[in-house]
Amino acid sequence: MAHGKTSYVCLPCRASYKQPYPGLHDHDRVCPRCAEPLIHVGSAFAAPKRRDTAAWRALSVLLHAGVRFHKSCCGGPGYRPRTLSEVRERMAFARATGEPFAQALVRRDLP
């Protein structure tokens, strides 16, 4: 049986690639277009369209905060904001409450 694949993204190119899971002796993956390092985002990732710059900016904030798209025991990765307004809302909440950005970004509902 073949091993599963997981997603990697290149933020400058706004491209997503499915590749085998990293092994013990794997090297860093690089983008075939620009040779920049790829970011491992997880197997439950669905890439936005390349021309959707706002969605890629929101994704960039999530990835730089350490949020990834790995499957949980119940299926998907849980809630992830898809628009810049949702990201801004959660970042403001995090600043006001002192909650870590990564935790505030994956909240479905804000109190």
Coordinates of N, CA and C in Angstrom, one line a residue:
M1 N 0.8 -1.2 0.0 CA 0.0 0.0 0.0 C 0.9 1.2 0.0
A2 N 0.6 2.2 -0.8 CA 1.4 3.4 -1.0 C 1.1 4.3 0.2
H3 N 2.2 5.1 0.6 CA 2.0 6.0 1.7 C 1.2 7.2 1.2
G4 N 0.5 7.9 2.2 CA -0.3 9.0 1.9 C 0.6 10.2 1.6
K5 N -0.1 11.3 1.1 CA 0.6 12.5 0.8 C 0.0 13.6 1.7
T6 N 0.8 14.7 1.8 CA 0.4 15.8 2.5 C 0.7 17.1 1.7
S7 N 0.2 18.2 2.1 CA 0.4 19.4 1.4 C 1.5 20.3 1.9
Y8 N 2.1 21.0 0.9 CA 3.2 22.0 1.1 C 2.8 23.2 0.3
V9 N 3.1 24.4 0.8 CA 2.8 25.6 0.0 C 4.0 26.5 -0.1
C10 N 4.0 27.2 -1.2 CA 5.0 28.3 -1.4 C 4.2 29.6 -1.4
L11 N 4.4 30.4 -0.4 CA 3.7 31.7 -0.3 C 4.0 32.7 -1.4
P12 N 5.3 32.9 -1.8 CA 5.6 33.8 -2.8 C 4.9 33.4 -4.2
C13 N 4.9 32.2 -4.5 CA 4.3 31.7 -5.8 C 2.8 31.5 -5.7
R14 N 2.3 31.4 -4.4 CA 0.9 31.1 -4.2 C 0.5 29.8 -4.8
A15 N 1.3 28.8 -4.5 CA 1.2 27.4 -5.1 C 1.2 26.4 -4.0
S16 N 0.4 25.3 -4.2 CA 0.3 24.2 -3.3 C 0.7 22.9 -4.0
Y17 N 1.5 22.1 -3.3 CA 1.9 20.8 -3.8 C 1.6 19.7 -2.9
K18 N 1.2 18.5 -3.4 CA 1.0 17.3 -2.6 C 2.3 16.5 -2.8
Q19 N 2.9 16.1 -1.6 CA 4.1 15.4 -1.7 C 4.1 14.3 -0.5
P20 N 4.9 13.3 -0.6 CA 4.9 12.3 0.4 C 5.2 12.9 1.8
Y21 N 4.7 12.3 2.9 CA 5.0 12.8 4.2 C 6.5 12.8 4.4
P22 N 7.0 13.8 5.2 CA 8.5 13.8 5.5 C 8.9 12.6 6.3
G23 N 10.1 12.0 5.9 CA 10.7 10.9 6.6 C 11.8 11.4 7.5
L24 N 12.4 10.4 8.1 CA 13.5 10.8 9.0 C 14.7 11.4 8.3
H25 N 15.0 11.0 7.1 CA 16.2 11.5 6.5 C 15.8 12.4 5.3
D26 N 14.6 13.0 5.3 CA 14.2 13.9 4.2 C 14.9 15.3 4.4
H27 N 15.2 15.9 3.3 CA 15.7 17.2 3.3 C 14.6 18.2 3.2
D28 N 14.9 19.5 3.4 CA 13.8 20.5 3.2 C 13.3 20.5 1.8
R29 N 12.0 20.7 1.7 CA 11.4 20.7 0.3 C 11.5 22.1 -0.2
V30 N 11.7 22.3 -1.5 CA 11.8 23.6 -2.1 C 10.8 23.7 -3.3
C31 N 10.4 24.9 -3.5 CA 9.4 25.1 -4.6 C 10.1 24.9 -6.0
P32 N 9.4 24.2 -6.8 CA 10.0 23.9 -8.2 C 10.0 25.2 -9.0
R33 N 9.2 26.2 -8.7 CA 9.2 27.5 -9.5 C 10.2 28.4 -9.1
C34 N 10.4 28.7 -7.7 CA 11.3 29.7 -7.3 C 12.4 29.3 -6.4
A35 N 12.4 28.0 -6.0 CA 13.5 27.4 -5.2 C 13.5 27.9 -3.8
E36 N 12.4 28.5 -3.3 CA 12.2 28.9 -1.9 C 11.8 27.7 -1.1
P37 N 12.0 27.7 0.2 CA 11.5 26.6 1.0 C 10.0 26.5 1.0
L38 N 9.5 25.3 0.9 CA 8.1 25.0 1.1 C 7.7 24.9 2.5
I39 N 6.4 25.3 2.9 CA 5.9 25.1 4.2 C 5.0 23.9 4.3
H40 N 5.3 23.0 5.2 CA 4.4 21.9 5.4 C 3.1 22.3 6.1
V41 N 2.0 22.2 5.4 CA 0.7 22.7 6.0 C -0.2 21.6 6.5
G42 N 0.0 20.4 6.1 CA -0.9 19.3 6.6 C -1.7 18.7 5.5
S43 N -2.3 17.6 5.8 CA -3.0 16.8 4.8 C -4.5 17.3 4.6
A44 N -5.0 18.1 5.5 CA -6.4 18.6 5.4 C -6.4 20.0 4.8
F45 N -5.4 20.4 4.1 CA -5.3 21.7 3.5 C -6.0 21.8 2.2
A46 N -6.8 22.9 1.9 CA -7.4 23.1 0.6 C -6.9 24.5 0.2
A47 N -6.1 24.6 -0.8 CA -5.5 25.9 -1.3 C -6.6 26.8 -1.9
P48 N -6.4 28.1 -1.6 CA -7.3 29.1 -2.3 C -6.8 29.2 -3.8
K49 N -7.6 29.8 -4.6 CA -7.2 30.0 -6.0 C -6.0 31.0 -6.0
R50 N -5.2 30.8 -7.0 CA -4.0 31.6 -7.0 C -4.3 33.1 -7.1
R51 N -5.3 33.5 -7.8 CA -5.6 34.9 -8.0 C -6.3 35.5 -6.8
D52 N -6.7 34.7 -5.8 CA -7.4 35.2 -4.6 C -6.3 35.7 -3.6
T53 N -5.8 36.9 -3.8 CA -4.7 37.5 -3.0 C -5.1 37.7 -1.5
A54 N -6.4 38.0 -1.3 CA -6.8 38.2 0.1 C -6.8 36.9 0.9
A55 N -7.2 35.8 0.3 CA -7.2 34.5 0.9 C -5.7 34.1 1.2
W56 N -4.8 34.3 0.3 CA -3.4 34.0 0.5 C -2.8 34.8 1.5
R57 N -3.2 36.1 1.7 CA -2.7 36.9 2.8 C -3.2 36.4 4.1
A58 N -4.5 36.0 4.2 CA -5.0 35.4 5.4 C -4.3 34.1 5.7
L59 N -4.0 33.3 4.7 CA -3.3 32.1 4.9 C -1.9 32.3 5.4
S60 N -1.2 33.4 4.9 CA 0.1 33.7 5.3 C 0.1 34.1 6.8
V61 N -0.8 34.8 7.3 CA -0.9 35.2 8.7 C -1.1 33.9 9.5
L62 N -2.0 33.0 9.1 CA -2.2 31.7 9.8 C -0.9 30.9 9.9
L63 N -0.2 30.8 8.8 CA 1.0 30.0 8.8 C 2.2 30.6 9.6
H64 N 2.3 31.9 9.6 CA 3.3 32.6 10.3 C 3.0 32.5 11.8
A65 N 1.7 32.3 12.2 CA 1.4 32.2 13.6 C 1.5 30.7 14.1
G66 N 1.8 29.8 13.2 CA 2.0 28.5 13.5 C 0.8 27.6 13.4
V67 N -0.2 28.1 12.8 CA -1.4 27.3 12.5 C -1.2 26.4 11.3
R68 N -1.6 25.1 11.4 CA -1.5 24.2 10.3 C -2.8 23.5 10.1
F69 N -2.9 22.6 9.1 CA -4.1 22.0 8.7 C -4.0 20.5 8.8
H70 N -3.7 20.0 9.9 CA -3.6 18.5 10.1 C -5.0 18.0 10.5
K71 N -5.2 16.8 10.1 CA -6.5 16.1 10.4 C -6.5 15.8 11.9
S72 N -7.7 16.0 12.5 CA -7.9 15.6 13.9 C -8.6 14.2 13.9
C73 N -9.0 13.8 15.1 CA -9.6 12.5 15.2 C -11.0 12.5 14.6
C74 N -11.6 13.6 14.4 CA -13.0 13.7 13.9 C -13.1 14.1 12.5
G75 N -12.0 14.1 11.8 CA -12.0 14.4 10.3 C -11.1 15.5 9.9
G76 N -11.6 16.8 10.0 CA -10.8 17.9 9.5 C -10.0 18.6 10.5
P77 N -9.4 19.7 10.1 CA -8.5 20.4 11.1 C -9.3 21.4 12.0
G78 N -10.6 21.5 11.9 CA -11.3 22.5 12.7 C -11.4 23.8 11.9
Y79 N -11.9 24.8 12.6 CA -12.1 26.1 12.0 C -10.8 26.8 11.7
R80 N -10.8 27.4 10.5 CA -9.7 28.3 10.1 C -10.3 29.5 9.4
P81 N -9.9 30.7 9.8 CA -10.5 31.9 9.1 C -10.0 31.9 7.6
R82 N -10.9 32.3 6.8 CA -10.6 32.4 5.3 C -10.5 33.8 4.7
T83 N -11.0 34.8 5.5 CA -10.9 36.1 5.0 C -10.1 37.0 5.9
L84 N -9.6 38.1 5.4 CA -8.8 39.0 6.2 C -9.6 39.7 7.3
S85 N -10.9 39.9 7.1 CA -11.7 40.5 8.2 C -11.8 39.5 9.4
E86 N -11.9 38.2 9.1 CA -12.0 37.2 10.2 C -10.6 37.2 10.9
V87 N -9.5 37.3 10.2 CA -8.2 37.3 10.8 C -8.0 38.5 11.7
R88 N -8.4 39.7 11.1 CA -8.3 40.9 11.9 C -9.1 40.9 13.2
E89 N -10.3 40.4 13.1 CA -11.2 40.2 14.2 C -10.6 39.4 15.3
R90 N -10.0 38.3 14.9 CA -9.4 37.4 15.9 C -8.1 37.9 16.5
M91 N -7.3 38.6 15.7 CA -6.1 39.3 16.1 C -6.4 40.4 17.2
A92 N -7.4 41.1 16.9 CA -7.8 42.2 17.9 C -8.3 41.5 19.2
F93 N -9.0 40.4 19.1 CA -9.4 39.7 20.3 C -8.2 39.2 21.1
A94 N -7.2 38.7 20.4 CA -6.0 38.2 21.0 C -5.3 39.3 21.7
R95 N -5.2 40.4 21.1 CA -4.5 41.6 21.7 C -5.2 42.1 22.9
A96 N -6.6 42.1 22.9 CA -7.4 42.6 24.0 C -7.4 41.6 25.2
T97 N -7.3 40.4 24.9 CA -7.4 39.4 26.0 C -6.1 38.8 26.4
G98 N -5.1 38.9 25.6 CA -3.8 38.3 25.9 C -3.7 36.9 25.5
E99 N -4.7 36.4 24.8 CA -4.7 35.0 24.3 C -3.6 34.9 23.2
P100 N -2.9 33.8 23.1 CA -1.9 33.6 22.0 C -2.6 33.7 20.6
F101 N -1.9 34.3 19.7 CA -2.5 34.5 18.3 C -2.9 33.2 17.7
A102 N -2.1 32.2 17.8 CA -2.5 30.9 17.2 C -3.8 30.3 17.7
Q103 N -4.0 30.5 19.0 CA -5.2 30.0 19.7 C -6.4 30.8 19.3
A104 N -6.2 32.1 19.2 CA -7.3 33.0 18.8 C -7.7 32.8 17.4
L105 N -6.8 32.5 16.5 CA -7.1 32.4 15.1 C -7.9 31.2 14.8
V106 N -7.8 30.1 15.6 CA -8.6 28.9 15.3 C -9.9 28.8 16.1
R107 N -10.3 29.9 16.8 CA -11.6 30.0 17.5 C -12.7 30.1 16.5
R108 N -13.7 29.3 16.6 CA -14.9 29.4 15.7 C -15.7 30.7 16.0
D109 N -16.0 30.8 17.3 CA -16.8 32.0 17.7 C -16.0 32.8 18.7
L110 N -16.1 34.1 18.6 CA -15.5 35.0 19.6 C -16.6 35.3 20.6
P111 N -16.2 35.4 21.9 CA -17.1 35.7 23.0 C -17.6 37.2 22.9

